C-alpha atoms as one frame of an Amber mdcrd trajectory, in Angstrom:
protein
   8.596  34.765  -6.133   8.542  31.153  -6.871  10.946  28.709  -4.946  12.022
  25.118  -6.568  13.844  22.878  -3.840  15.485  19.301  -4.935  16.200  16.276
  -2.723  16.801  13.137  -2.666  20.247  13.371  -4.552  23.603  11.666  -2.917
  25.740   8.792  -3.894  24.515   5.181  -5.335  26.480   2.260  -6.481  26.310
   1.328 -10.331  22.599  -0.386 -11.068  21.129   1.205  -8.037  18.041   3.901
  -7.339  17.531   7.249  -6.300  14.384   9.456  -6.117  14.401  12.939  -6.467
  11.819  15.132  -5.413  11.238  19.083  -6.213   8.392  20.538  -4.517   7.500
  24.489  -6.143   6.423  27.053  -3.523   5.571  30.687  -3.823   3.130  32.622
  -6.147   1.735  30.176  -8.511  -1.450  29.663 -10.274  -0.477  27.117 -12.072
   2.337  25.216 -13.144   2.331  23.771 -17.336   5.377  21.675 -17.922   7.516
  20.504 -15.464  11.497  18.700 -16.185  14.287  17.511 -14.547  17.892  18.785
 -16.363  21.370  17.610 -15.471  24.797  18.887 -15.999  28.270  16.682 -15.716
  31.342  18.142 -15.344  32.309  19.736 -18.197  29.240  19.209 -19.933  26.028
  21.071 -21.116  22.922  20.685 -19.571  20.932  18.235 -21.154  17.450  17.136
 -20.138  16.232  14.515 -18.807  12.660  14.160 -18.585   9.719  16.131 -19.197
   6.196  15.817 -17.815   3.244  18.247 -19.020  -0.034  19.011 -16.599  -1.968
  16.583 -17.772   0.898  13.774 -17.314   2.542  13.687 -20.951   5.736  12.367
 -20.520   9.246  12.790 -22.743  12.262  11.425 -22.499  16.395  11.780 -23.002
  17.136   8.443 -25.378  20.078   7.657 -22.765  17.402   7.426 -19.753  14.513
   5.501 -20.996  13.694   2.065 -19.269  15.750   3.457 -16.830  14.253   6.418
 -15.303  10.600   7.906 -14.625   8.880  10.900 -14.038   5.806  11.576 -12.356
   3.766  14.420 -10.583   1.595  15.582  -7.617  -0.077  18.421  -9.122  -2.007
  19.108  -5.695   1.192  19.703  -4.028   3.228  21.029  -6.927   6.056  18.367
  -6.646   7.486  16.477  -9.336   9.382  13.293  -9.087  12.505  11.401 -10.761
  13.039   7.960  -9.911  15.737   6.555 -11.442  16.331   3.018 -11.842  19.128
   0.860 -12.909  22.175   3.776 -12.411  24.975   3.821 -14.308  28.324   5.871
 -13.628  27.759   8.256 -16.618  24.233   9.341 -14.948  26.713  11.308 -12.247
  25.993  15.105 -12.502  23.753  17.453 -10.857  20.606  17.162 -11.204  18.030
  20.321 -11.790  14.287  20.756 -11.271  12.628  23.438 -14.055   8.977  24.396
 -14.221   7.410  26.739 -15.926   4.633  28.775 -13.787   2.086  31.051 -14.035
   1.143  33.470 -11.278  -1.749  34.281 -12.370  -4.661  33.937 -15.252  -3.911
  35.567 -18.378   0.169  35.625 -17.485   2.672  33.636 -19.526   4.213  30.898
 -18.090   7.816  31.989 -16.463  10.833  29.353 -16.573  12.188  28.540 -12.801
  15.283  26.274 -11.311  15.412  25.021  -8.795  19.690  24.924  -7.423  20.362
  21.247  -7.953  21.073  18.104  -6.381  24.210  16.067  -6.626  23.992  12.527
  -7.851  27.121  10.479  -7.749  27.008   6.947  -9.042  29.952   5.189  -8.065
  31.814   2.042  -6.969
């Protein structure tokens, strides 16, 4: 079993920060790409960012200059830190990595269950 956990999610004024964490626990060898998703209300989920093991990032067109991830590959935790909110950043906000338990396995998709970001006045 492989656990994701979130934090760092709550509610921010317009042009404000948050950070969001998601540390991966469990059976894991090793862990290839890592992302954050979101998904608004009434919306699909889109992603966000994108961050490979050896620290190639990607980017949604709506987030860049804005937001950054990064990674602690030691500690299997990857981080959001998002700059310069804006209202239409509000959804929640889901950690994905793909791991493999062990050599010679295929990475395996896991989600982690979300953390609310609200960016409001």
């Amino acid at each position: 079993q492989v656990q994701l956990v979130e934090s760092g999610g709550g509610l921010v004024q317009p042009g404000g920060s948050l950070r969001l964490s998601c540390a991966a626990s469990g059976t894991i060898f090793s862990i290839s790409r890592m992302a954050w998703y979101r998904q608004a209300p009434g919306k699909d989920r889109e992603l966000v960012a994108s961050i490979t093991s050896d620290g190639s990032t990607a980017y949604a067109d709506s987030v860049k200059g804005r937001f950054t991830i990064s990674r602690d590959n030691a500690k299997n935790t990857v981080f959001l830190q998002m700059n310069s909110l804006k209202p239409e950043d509000t959804a929640v906000y889901h950690c994905n990595a793909a791991v493999r338990k062990a050599p010679g396995l295929w990475p395996v998709d896991n989600w982690g269950q979300g953390t609310q970001v609200t960016v409001s006045s």
